[in-house]
Amino acid sequence: MSERFGLTWPGKEEARQRGLTPASDAVVPGCTKTFDQAGHVLVEGDNLEVLKLLQPAYADRVGLIYIDPPYNTGNDFVYDDDLTDPLGAYLQRTGQLDDSGRRTSSSVETSGRGHSRWLSMIYPRLLLGRALLTQQGAIFVSIDEHEVAHLRLVLDEVFGQENFIAQLAVSLNPKGRQLGRFFATSHEYLLVYARDIELCALQPASADDVDAGDFPLYDEARGLHHRLLPLRNTNKKFNPSTAPTMAFAVYGDPESGRVAVEPFPGAVEIWPVFGDASAAVWRWSATKIADQAEDLVCRLVRGRAGQRVDVFQKDWLAPGRTKKLKTIWTAEEAGTTDQAVAEVKERIGPIFETPKPLKLMRRILATMPEDIMVVDFFAGSGTMAEAVLGANADDGGTRRFVCVNLPEPTLSGSAARAAGFTEVSQIMLTRLSRRTAHQPEDPVRHFRLAASAFNHSDDQERTLVRDPDDGVVAELLAAEGVGLHEPWQRIRLGDVEVVLAAGVAVVLSLELDAGSVASAIALAPRTLVFLEDAFAGADALKLNAIEQGRYAGVLVRTR
C-alpha cells in the first residue's frame, strides 16, 4: 500500500472502528419539569454513544459545534472507551515487546502512550461531530499547548486541510501561570474549521472592534466619516501579468476630485502604479468604478518617483460597520478564567475550577447566524448553553443548543461535592435553571443515556423489553429522525395515548383495535409508528393499518 502524509498512532484504527460501531443504548427523558415544550437539550451520557444516537435527527443540521475537551495534562481520562493502554499493552501494540512479553529493544519508548490515548479519545468524536454539521457549519475547539499540534493534524484529516480557517490565541490568563519553569503561559488556542470553506456561513467580524478614530475625514453631503484607501491593489502578486483585466486607465481631476472611466474636461489619464512606479492593477472593475464613482476621489500624491495623480476609495464609517476579528483574542475581548469562575460562583457557588468565560462563548456565537443549532458535546459547567440563552435574549435570535455531559462524578472532598453535587452534569442543570428562574418555563429538556427499550440481540426477534413509556417514545422518535429539541404534543384517543412531534406520531399502546388504528391515522402525521408487540397475533389488523395509512398518505411503521 502506498504511504500518505498524515498523523498515525497506536490504536487509531481501533478508535475509528469504535466510532463506526452502532449504538446499542438510547436516550430517555430525565428530570425536566416542562419536558414537552422545552427547546434546548442536555443529554447525560458518554458523548461517543450520544453522538451516534444524534445522527438520524441532526446529521447536516448543526450550524456550530464548540467543544472544550479535557486537556492532556497527564491525568487519567474519564473518556476511556476501552482504548486506554496500560504500559504493557502500549509496548505490545507498538512492537516493543514480543509475543512472550520480552523487550525487542533495550531502548523503550513510552512518551507516545499519553498522546495515543488522548487521540484515540478525540478522533471518533470528531468524525461523528463532522457528520452533524451543515455545509455552512463550523467547529471551534479549545485546546492548550499539550495537544494543539496533534489536534491540528487530526482536524486536517477529519475536516480536510483545505477547510482550516484559523488557529486563534485566546488570552484567558493575562497574568500568566507563574508556576512553570520557563515562560508564564497566558493563552490557550481555539482551532476553527469549516465543514465546507466555500459555503461556510462564518462571519468573524464585530462592530465592537471598529475604532471611529480610524475614520478622520467627514463628508458634509453624506453626513458620514470616512477614510481614504488606495483604489490600486497594494498586493504585488496582483499585477498586469496575473490580473490583466484589472489593468486599465481611468480619468480624474485632482482639483475637483472627480473620477470617471471616460475622459472629461480637466481630467488626466491615470494608470495604477505602485510607489516605485511599477505597474499595478485596480481593485475595482471598470463597471464598478462607473457605478460607484461618487465613492472615489482623485488626489495628488508624492511617491518615490515624485508627484503623481492617484485614485482613492472613500471607506465609510456607516451604521452597522464591522471589522474582522484578529487571530489574537485579548482578555478584554474574550474574558478570563477568573471571570468565568466568578460567573459560575454567582449562579451556584465556588465549585468549578476551569470553566470558559461567557464572553468567549458570546464572541464565538456572534460569528454565526442567529438561528443555528449549536452542539457542545463536552459541555462541562454549561457556559455555551448559558451563552446561547443570553444571546437569544439580547438579539431575539432563535439559536438552539444540544449539550452533552458525561455523568462524571465530582471529586471526593471537592467544593462541588460539599455543595451536594455528585455529578458534573448536575452543575450545568442547576446553573441553567437558576439563570432562567424568572422564566415561566424551564427551557432545557433533559435526557439520560440508558439501555434500549428493545431487544437488539441478533439471535432473537426484536421485542419491547419494558412497559411503554416516554423513554420508548424518545427512542422511536429519534430513530425516525426527530430532533430531541422538537416539542411533543400528547393526544388521547380513548384509552390510547399518541405522542406527536415534527410530523411523526408514536402510538404508545400495546392494545389496539380497528377503531384506535383508524383514529391514529386520522391525525394525518407524515409517519405513524406502532409498537410491533401491539400486533402480536393480529396480522390482519397490522396489514389493514398499513393499507389504510397508504390510502390516507400516511407512512405506517411498526417497531
Coordinates of C-alpha atoms in Angstrom, one line a residue:
M1 CA 0.0 0.0 0.0
S2 CA 1.4 3.5 -0.9
E3 CA 2.3 5.7 2.0
R4 CA 0.5 9.0 2.6
F5 CA 1.1 12.1 4.7
G6 CA -0.8 12.2 8.0
L7 CA -0.8 11.5 11.7
T8 CA -0.9 8.0 12.9
W9 CA -0.7 6.4 16.4
P10 CA -1.1 3.0 18.0
G11 CA -4.9 2.3 18.3
K12 CA -6.0 4.8 15.6
E13 CA -7.9 2.2 13.5
E14 CA -9.5 0.7 16.6
A15 CA -10.6 4.2 17.6
R16 CA -12.1 4.8 14.1
Q17 CA -14.0 1.5 14.3
R18 CA -15.3 2.4 17.7
G19 CA -16.9 5.4 16.1
L20 CA -18.5 3.3 13.4
T21 CA -19.9 0.7 15.8
P22 CA -23.7 1.3 16.1
A23 CA -25.0 2.5 19.5
S24 CA -27.0 -0.1 21.4
D25 CA -28.3 2.3 24.0
A26 CA -31.0 5.1 23.8
V27 CA -31.7 8.5 25.3
V28 CA -34.6 8.7 27.7
P29 CA -36.2 11.8 29.3
G30 CA -34.7 12.9 32.6
C31 CA -35.9 15.3 35.3
T32 CA -37.1 18.3 33.2
K33 CA -40.4 19.7 34.5
T34 CA -41.7 21.2 31.3
F35 CA -40.3 18.5 29.0
D36 CA -42.9 18.6 26.2
Q37 CA -42.2 22.2 25.1
A38 CA -38.6 22.8 26.1
G39 CA -36.5 23.8 23.1
H40 CA -32.9 23.2 24.3
V41 CA -31.4 19.8 25.1
L42 CA -29.0 18.4 27.7
V43 CA -28.1 14.8 27.4
E44 CA -26.2 13.0 30.2
G45 CA -24.0 10.1 29.0
D46 CA -20.9 9.0 27.2
N47 CA -20.7 11.5 24.4
L48 CA -19.4 8.9 21.9
E49 CA -22.6 6.9 22.2
V50 CA -24.8 10.1 22.3
L51 CA -23.2 11.4 19.1
K52 CA -24.1 8.1 17.4
L53 CA -27.7 8.5 18.6
L54 CA -27.9 12.1 17.3
Q55 CA -27.0 11.1 13.7
P56 CA -30.5 10.3 12.4
A57 CA -32.0 13.6 13.6
Y58 CA -29.1 16.0 13.4
A59 CA -26.9 14.9 10.5
D60 CA -26.3 18.0 8.3
R61 CA -28.5 20.2 10.6
V62 CA -26.0 21.7 13.1
G63 CA -24.5 25.1 12.3
L64 CA -21.9 25.4 15.0
I65 CA -20.0 22.9 17.2
Y66 CA -18.0 24.1 20.1
I67 CA -16.0 21.8 22.3
D68 CA -13.6 22.2 25.2
P69 CA -12.3 18.6 25.5
P70 CA -10.3 17.5 28.5
Y71 CA -6.7 18.7 28.1
N72 CA -4.0 16.0 28.1
T73 CA -2.2 17.1 31.2
G74 CA -1.1 13.6 32.2
N75 CA -4.1 12.7 34.3
D76 CA -6.3 9.7 33.6
F77 CA -9.2 10.3 31.2
V78 CA -12.8 9.7 32.1
Y79 CA -13.4 9.0 28.3
D80 CA -11.6 5.7 28.1
D81 CA -13.7 3.9 25.5
D82 CA -11.7 0.7 26.2
L83 CA -8.9 2.3 24.2
T84 CA -6.6 3.3 27.0
D85 CA -3.3 1.4 27.1
P86 CA -1.6 0.1 30.2
L87 CA 2.1 0.3 29.8
G88 CA 2.5 -3.3 28.8
A89 CA -0.3 -3.1 26.2
Y90 CA 1.2 0.0 24.7
L91 CA 4.6 -1.6 24.4
Q92 CA 3.0 -4.7 22.8
R93 CA 0.9 -2.6 20.4
T94 CA 3.9 -0.6 19.3
G95 CA 6.1 -3.7 18.7
Q96 CA 8.4 -3.1 21.6
L97 CA 7.5 -6.5 23.2
D98 CA 7.5 -9.8 21.5
D99 CA 4.7 -12.5 21.9
S100 CA 6.4 -13.7 25.1
G101 CA 6.4 -10.3 26.7
R102 CA 10.2 -9.7 26.2
R103 CA 11.5 -6.4 25.1
T104 CA 12.6 -6.2 21.5
S105 CA 15.0 -3.3 22.1
S106 CA 17.0 -2.0 25.0
S107 CA 15.6 1.5 24.3
V108 CA 11.9 1.6 25.3
E109 CA 9.6 4.5 24.0
T110 CA 6.7 5.3 26.3
S111 CA 6.2 9.0 25.7
G112 CA 3.6 8.4 22.9
R113 CA 1.4 6.5 25.2
G114 CA -0.4 9.5 26.6
H115 CA -0.8 11.2 23.2
S116 CA -2.1 7.9 21.8
R117 CA -4.8 7.6 24.5
W118 CA -5.9 11.2 24.0
L119 CA -6.0 11.0 20.3
S120 CA -8.0 7.7 20.4
M121 CA -10.5 9.5 22.6
I122 CA -11.0 12.6 20.4
Y123 CA -10.7 11.0 16.9
P124 CA -14.0 9.1 16.7
R125 CA -15.9 12.0 18.4
L126 CA -14.6 14.4 15.7
L127 CA -15.6 12.1 12.9
L128 CA -19.2 11.9 14.3
G129 CA -19.3 15.6 15.0
R130 CA -18.4 16.4 11.4
A131 CA -21.3 14.4 10.2
L132 CA -23.7 16.7 12.2
L133 CA -22.5 19.9 10.6
T134 CA -24.4 21.6 7.7
Q135 CA -22.3 22.5 4.6
Q136 CA -22.4 26.1 6.1
G137 CA -21.3 25.0 9.5
A138 CA -18.1 25.4 11.5
I139 CA -16.4 23.8 14.5
F140 CA -14.4 25.6 17.3
V141 CA -12.2 23.5 19.5
S142 CA -10.4 24.9 22.6
I143 CA -7.1 23.3 23.4
D144 CA -3.8 24.1 25.1
E145 CA -0.2 23.5 24.1
H146 CA 0.0 19.8 25.0
E147 CA -2.0 18.5 22.1
V148 CA -2.5 21.5 19.7
A149 CA 0.0 20.2 17.2
H150 CA -1.6 16.7 17.1
L151 CA -5.1 18.1 17.1
R152 CA -4.4 20.3 14.1
L153 CA -3.3 17.1 12.2
V154 CA -6.4 15.2 13.3
L155 CA -8.7 18.0 12.3
D156 CA -6.9 18.3 9.0
E157 CA -7.7 14.6 8.4
V158 CA -11.3 14.7 9.6
F159 CA -12.3 18.1 8.0
G160 CA -9.7 18.4 5.3
Q161 CA -6.7 20.8 5.4
E162 CA -8.5 23.0 2.9
N163 CA -11.2 23.7 5.4
F164 CA -8.9 25.1 8.1
I165 CA -9.9 28.6 9.0
A166 CA -7.8 29.8 11.9
Q167 CA -5.7 29.0 14.9
L168 CA -6.7 31.7 17.4
A169 CA -4.7 32.5 20.5
V170 CA -7.0 33.4 23.4
S171 CA -5.6 35.2 26.4
L172 CA -7.7 33.7 29.2
N173 CA -5.0 34.2 31.9
P174 CA -3.4 37.6 31.3
K175 CA -1.3 37.4 34.5
G176 CA 0.3 34.2 33.2
R177 CA 0.8 30.9 35.0
Q178 CA 3.8 31.6 37.3
L179 CA 4.5 28.0 38.4
G180 CA 6.0 26.9 35.1
R181 CA 9.8 26.5 34.8
F182 CA 10.2 29.0 31.9
F183 CA 7.6 31.3 30.4
A184 CA 4.4 32.3 32.2
T185 CA 1.7 30.9 29.8
S186 CA -1.2 33.3 29.4
H187 CA -3.1 31.9 26.4
E188 CA -4.8 28.8 25.0
Y189 CA -5.8 28.0 21.5
L190 CA -9.0 27.9 19.5
L191 CA -8.9 25.9 16.3
V192 CA -11.5 26.7 13.7
Y193 CA -12.5 24.5 10.8
A194 CA -15.3 24.7 8.3
R195 CA -17.4 21.8 7.0
D196 CA -17.0 23.3 3.5
I197 CA -15.0 26.5 3.4
E198 CA -16.6 27.7 0.2
L199 CA -20.1 27.6 1.7
C200 CA -19.3 28.4 5.4
A201 CA -21.5 31.0 7.0
L202 CA -18.8 32.1 9.4
Q203 CA -18.5 35.9 9.5
P204 CA -15.7 36.7 12.0
A205 CA -16.4 40.5 12.3
S206 CA -17.6 42.7 15.1
A207 CA -18.9 46.3 15.4
D208 CA -17.3 46.5 18.8
D209 CA -13.8 46.4 17.2
V210 CA -14.4 49.4 14.9
D211 CA -12.5 52.5 16.0
A212 CA -14.1 55.7 15.0
G213 CA -10.7 57.3 15.2
D214 CA -9.6 55.4 12.1
F215 CA -12.1 57.5 10.0
P216 CA -10.8 61.1 10.4
L217 CA -12.5 62.6 7.3
Y218 CA -16.1 63.9 7.2
D219 CA -18.4 64.2 4.2
E220 CA -20.9 67.0 4.7
A221 CA -23.2 65.8 1.9
R222 CA -23.5 62.3 3.3
G223 CA -23.1 63.2 7.0
L224 CA -20.6 60.3 7.4
H225 CA -17.0 60.0 8.5
H226 CA -14.6 58.1 6.2
R227 CA -11.0 57.3 5.3
L228 CA -9.2 57.1 2.0
L229 CA -7.9 53.7 0.8
P230 CA -5.8 53.3 -2.4
L231 CA -8.0 52.0 -5.3
R232 CA -5.0 50.2 -6.7
N233 CA -4.3 46.7 -5.3
T234 CA -1.4 47.0 -2.9
N235 CA -0.5 43.3 -3.2
K236 CA 2.3 42.9 -5.7
K237 CA 1.0 39.4 -6.5
F238 CA -1.7 41.1 -8.4
N239 CA -0.3 42.9 -11.4
P240 CA -0.9 43.2 -15.2
S241 CA 0.5 39.8 -15.7
T242 CA -1.6 38.0 -13.1
A243 CA -4.8 40.1 -13.4
P244 CA -4.7 41.7 -16.9
T245 CA -8.4 42.6 -16.9
M246 CA -7.9 45.0 -13.9
A247 CA -5.1 47.0 -15.6
F248 CA -6.8 49.9 -17.4
A249 CA -6.8 53.7 -17.4
V250 CA -9.3 55.8 -15.5
Y251 CA -9.6 59.6 -15.6
G252 CA -9.5 62.0 -12.7
D253 CA -9.3 65.7 -11.8
P254 CA -7.2 66.3 -8.6
E255 CA -8.8 69.8 -8.2
S256 CA -12.4 68.7 -8.2
G257 CA -11.7 65.1 -7.1
R258 CA -14.0 63.7 -9.8
V259 CA -13.2 60.2 -11.2
A260 CA -14.6 58.5 -14.3
V261 CA -13.9 55.7 -16.7
E262 CA -14.2 58.1 -19.7
P263 CA -12.3 61.3 -20.4
F264 CA -13.9 64.6 -19.3
P265 CA -12.7 68.3 -19.3
G266 CA -9.9 68.8 -16.9
A267 CA -9.2 65.1 -16.3
V268 CA -5.9 63.4 -16.6
E269 CA -5.3 59.8 -17.6
I270 CA -4.4 57.6 -14.6
W271 CA -2.9 54.1 -14.6
P272 CA -2.5 52.1 -11.4
V273 CA 1.1 52.0 -10.2
F274 CA 3.0 51.0 -7.1
G275 CA 5.0 53.5 -5.1
D276 CA 8.1 52.6 -7.1
A277 CA 6.2 53.4 -10.3
S278 CA 6.0 49.7 -11.4
A279 CA 2.7 48.7 -13.0
A280 CA -0.2 47.7 -10.7
V281 CA -3.9 46.9 -11.1
W282 CA -7.1 48.3 -9.7
R283 CA -9.2 46.6 -7.0
W284 CA -12.4 47.5 -8.8
S285 CA -13.6 46.7 -12.3
A286 CA -14.4 49.4 -14.8
T287 CA -18.1 48.7 -14.4
K288 CA -17.9 49.1 -10.6
I289 CA -15.9 52.3 -10.9
A290 CA -18.6 53.7 -13.2
D291 CA -21.4 52.7 -10.9
Q292 CA -19.8 53.9 -7.7
A293 CA -17.8 56.9 -8.9
E294 CA -19.2 59.0 -6.0
D295 CA -17.3 56.7 -3.6
L296 CA -14.0 57.6 -5.3
V297 CA -11.8 60.7 -5.2
C298 CA -8.8 61.9 -7.2
R299 CA -5.8 63.3 -5.3
L300 CA -2.2 64.5 -5.9
V301 CA 0.3 62.3 -4.0
R302 CA 4.1 62.3 -3.7
G303 CA 5.9 58.9 -4.0
R304 CA 9.4 57.7 -4.5
A305 CA 9.2 58.6 -8.2
G306 CA 7.9 62.1 -7.5
Q307 CA 4.5 63.7 -7.6
R308 CA 1.7 61.9 -9.4
V309 CA -2.1 61.7 -9.5
D310 CA -3.9 58.7 -7.9
V311 CA -7.4 57.5 -7.1
F312 CA -8.7 56.6 -3.6
Q313 CA -11.8 54.9 -2.3
K314 CA -13.9 56.6 0.4
D315 CA -14.3 54.0 3.0
W316 CA -17.3 55.0 5.0
L317 CA -18.0 54.6 8.7
A318 CA -21.6 53.7 8.1
P319 CA -24.1 52.4 10.8
G320 CA -23.5 48.7 11.4
R321 CA -19.9 48.9 10.2
T322 CA -17.9 45.8 11.4
K323 CA -14.3 44.9 11.5
K324 CA -12.7 41.5 11.0
L325 CA -11.7 39.8 14.3
K326 CA -8.0 39.3 14.8
T327 CA -6.4 35.9 15.5
I328 CA -5.4 37.0 19.0
W329 CA -8.3 37.5 21.3
T330 CA -7.4 39.5 24.3
A331 CA -8.8 39.2 27.8
E332 CA -10.8 42.3 27.3
E333 CA -12.4 40.7 24.2
A334 CA -12.9 37.1 25.3
G335 CA -12.9 37.3 29.1
T336 CA -10.7 35.4 31.6
T337 CA -10.7 32.2 33.5
D338 CA -11.0 34.3 36.7
Q339 CA -14.2 35.9 35.3
A340 CA -15.5 32.5 34.3
V341 CA -15.0 31.2 37.8
A342 CA -16.9 34.2 39.2
E343 CA -19.7 33.7 36.7
V344 CA -20.2 30.1 37.9
K345 CA -19.9 31.2 41.5
E346 CA -22.6 33.8 41.0
R347 CA -25.0 31.1 39.8
I348 CA -24.1 28.1 42.0
G349 CA -21.1 28.9 44.2
P350 CA -17.3 28.4 44.0
I351 CA -17.4 24.8 42.7
F352 CA -15.9 24.8 39.2
E353 CA -12.2 25.5 38.7
T354 CA -11.7 25.8 34.9
P355 CA -14.9 27.0 33.1
K356 CA -14.7 29.1 30.0
P357 CA -15.9 32.7 30.2
L358 CA -19.3 33.7 28.8
K359 CA -17.7 36.5 26.8
L360 CA -15.6 33.9 24.9
M361 CA -18.8 31.9 24.0
R362 CA -20.7 35.0 23.0
R363 CA -17.8 36.1 20.7
I364 CA -17.9 32.6 19.0
L365 CA -21.7 32.8 18.7
A366 CA -21.5 36.2 17.1
T367 CA -19.5 34.8 14.2
M368 CA -22.5 32.6 13.1
P369 CA -26.2 33.3 12.1
E370 CA -28.8 33.8 14.8
D371 CA -30.9 30.8 14.0
I372 CA -28.4 28.0 14.2
M373 CA -28.3 24.7 16.1
V374 CA -25.4 24.6 18.4
V375 CA -23.8 21.4 19.7
D376 CA -21.4 21.2 22.6
F377 CA -20.5 17.6 23.5
F378 CA -18.0 18.4 26.2
A379 CA -20.5 20.7 28.0
G380 CA -18.8 20.9 31.4
S381 CA -20.4 23.6 33.5
G382 CA -22.7 24.7 30.7
T383 CA -21.1 28.0 29.6
M384 CA -22.0 27.6 25.9
A385 CA -25.6 26.7 26.9
E386 CA -25.9 29.8 29.1
A387 CA -24.3 31.9 26.3
V388 CA -27.0 30.7 23.8
L389 CA -29.8 31.7 26.2
G390 CA -28.2 35.1 26.8
A391 CA -27.6 35.8 23.1
N392 CA -31.2 34.9 22.2
A393 CA -32.5 37.2 25.0
D394 CA -30.3 40.1 23.8
D395 CA -30.8 39.9 20.0
G396 CA -34.1 37.9 19.6
G397 CA -32.2 35.0 17.9
T398 CA -33.7 31.5 17.7
R399 CA -30.5 29.6 18.4
R400 CA -30.9 26.1 19.9
F401 CA -28.4 24.0 21.8
V402 CA -27.8 20.3 22.3
C403 CA -25.3 19.8 25.1
V404 CA -23.8 16.5 26.2
N405 CA -22.2 15.9 29.5
L406 CA -20.7 12.7 30.9
P407 CA -22.3 11.9 34.3
E408 CA -18.8 12.2 35.7
P409 CA -18.6 12.1 39.5
T410 CA -17.3 15.2 41.2
L411 CA -14.1 14.7 43.2
S412 CA -14.4 13.5 46.7
G413 CA -13.6 16.4 49.1
S414 CA -14.2 19.0 46.4
A415 CA -16.2 22.1 46.8
A416 CA -18.8 20.7 44.3
R417 CA -19.2 17.5 46.4
A418 CA -19.5 19.6 49.6
A419 CA -22.3 21.6 47.8
G420 CA -24.2 18.4 47.2
F421 CA -23.3 17.9 43.5
T422 CA -22.4 14.2 43.0
E423 CA -22.1 14.6 39.2
V424 CA -20.7 17.4 37.0
S425 CA -23.8 17.4 34.8
Q426 CA -25.9 18.4 37.9
I427 CA -23.8 21.6 38.0
M428 CA -24.9 22.5 34.5
L429 CA -28.6 21.8 35.1
T430 CA -28.5 23.9 38.3
R431 CA -26.7 26.7 36.6
L432 CA -29.2 26.9 33.8
S433 CA -32.2 26.6 36.0
R434 CA -31.0 29.4 38.2
R435 CA -30.3 31.6 35.1
T436 CA -33.9 31.0 33.9
A437 CA -35.6 31.1 37.3
H438 CA -37.5 34.2 36.2
Q439 CA -38.9 32.5 33.2
P440 CA -42.3 30.7 33.4
E441 CA -41.0 27.5 31.8
D442 CA -37.7 25.7 32.1
P443 CA -36.2 25.9 28.5
V444 CA -33.9 22.9 28.8
R445 CA -35.1 19.4 28.0
H446 CA -33.1 16.8 30.0
F447 CA -32.2 13.3 28.7
R448 CA -30.1 10.4 30.0
L449 CA -28.3 7.7 28.2
A450 CA -29.9 4.4 29.1
A451 CA -30.4 0.8 27.9
S452 CA -32.6 0.5 24.8
A453 CA -36.2 -0.4 25.4
F454 CA -35.9 -3.0 22.7
N455 CA -34.1 -6.3 22.5
H456 CA -31.4 -5.9 19.8
S457 CA -29.9 -9.4 20.0
D458 CA -29.1 -10.9 16.6
D459 CA -30.5 -14.3 17.5
Q460 CA -33.8 -13.1 18.9
E461 CA -36.8 -11.3 17.4
R462 CA -36.7 -7.6 18.2
T463 CA -39.1 -7.1 21.1
L464 CA -40.0 -4.5 23.7
V465 CA -38.3 -5.3 27.0
R466 CA -40.2 -2.9 29.2
D467 CA -43.6 -1.2 29.5
P468 CA -44.2 1.6 27.0
D469 CA -43.2 5.0 28.5
D470 CA -41.7 8.3 27.5
G471 CA -38.3 6.6 27.0
V472 CA -39.8 4.4 24.4
V473 CA -41.3 7.4 22.6
A474 CA -38.0 9.2 22.7
E475 CA -36.2 6.2 21.2
L476 CA -38.7 5.7 18.4
L477 CA -38.8 9.5 17.5
A478 CA -35.0 9.6 17.4
A479 CA -35.0 6.5 15.1
E480 CA -37.4 8.4 12.8
G481 CA -35.0 11.4 12.7
V482 CA -37.0 13.7 15.0
G483 CA -34.7 16.0 16.9
L484 CA -34.5 15.8 20.7
H485 CA -35.4 19.5 20.9
E486 CA -38.7 19.1 19.0
P487 CA -41.9 19.8 21.1
W488 CA -44.2 16.9 21.9
Q489 CA -48.0 17.0 21.7
R490 CA -49.8 14.4 23.7
I491 CA -53.2 13.2 22.3
R492 CA -55.7 10.8 23.9
L493 CA -57.7 8.6 21.6
G494 CA -59.9 6.8 24.2
D495 CA -57.5 4.5 26.1
V496 CA -54.7 5.0 23.6
E497 CA -52.1 7.7 24.0
V498 CA -50.4 9.2 21.0
V499 CA -47.3 11.5 21.1
L500 CA -46.8 13.7 18.0
A501 CA -43.6 15.6 17.2
A502 CA -42.4 17.1 13.9
G503 CA -44.9 15.2 11.9
V504 CA -44.2 11.8 13.5
A505 CA -46.8 10.2 15.7
V506 CA -46.0 7.3 18.1
V507 CA -48.9 5.2 19.4
L508 CA -47.9 4.3 22.9
S509 CA -50.2 1.3 23.4
L510 CA -49.9 -2.5 23.4
E511 CA -53.6 -3.0 23.0
L512 CA -55.1 -1.9 19.6
D513 CA -58.3 -2.4 17.7
A514 CA -59.6 -1.2 14.3
G515 CA -61.1 1.9 15.9
S516 CA -57.9 3.1 17.6
V517 CA -55.9 2.4 14.5
A518 CA -58.3 4.4 12.3
S519 CA -58.3 7.3 14.9
A520 CA -54.5 7.4 14.9
I521 CA -54.4 7.5 11.1
A522 CA -57.0 10.3 11.1
L523 CA -54.4 12.5 12.9
A524 CA -52.7 12.6 9.5
P525 CA -49.0 12.6 10.5
R526 CA -46.4 12.1 7.8
T527 CA -45.3 8.9 9.7
L528 CA -47.2 6.9 12.2
V529 CA -45.3 4.4 14.4
F530 CA -47.0 1.5 16.2
L531 CA -45.3 -0.9 18.6
E532 CA -44.8 -4.3 16.9
D533 CA -45.8 -6.0 20.1
A534 CA -49.2 -4.4 19.8
F535 CA -50.0 -6.5 16.7
A536 CA -48.9 -9.9 18.3
G537 CA -51.4 -12.4 16.9
A538 CA -53.2 -9.7 14.9
D539 CA -51.5 -9.8 11.5
A540 CA -54.7 -8.8 9.7
L541 CA -55.0 -5.6 11.9
K542 CA -51.4 -4.7 11.1
L543 CA -51.9 -5.2 7.3
N544 CA -55.1 -3.2 7.4
A545 CA -53.3 -0.4 9.3
I546 CA -50.6 -0.2 6.7
E547 CA -53.1 -0.2 3.8
Q548 CA -55.3 2.4 5.5
G549 CA -52.2 4.6 6.0
R550 CA -51.2 4.2 2.4
Y551 CA -54.7 5.3 1.3
A552 CA -54.5 8.3 3.6
G553 CA -51.0 9.3 2.6
V554 CA -49.5 8.3 6.0
L555 CA -46.4 6.1 6.2
V556 CA -47.2 3.4 8.8
R557 CA -44.3 1.7 10.5
T558 CA -44.1 -0.9 13.3
R559 CA -41.1 -1.1 15.6

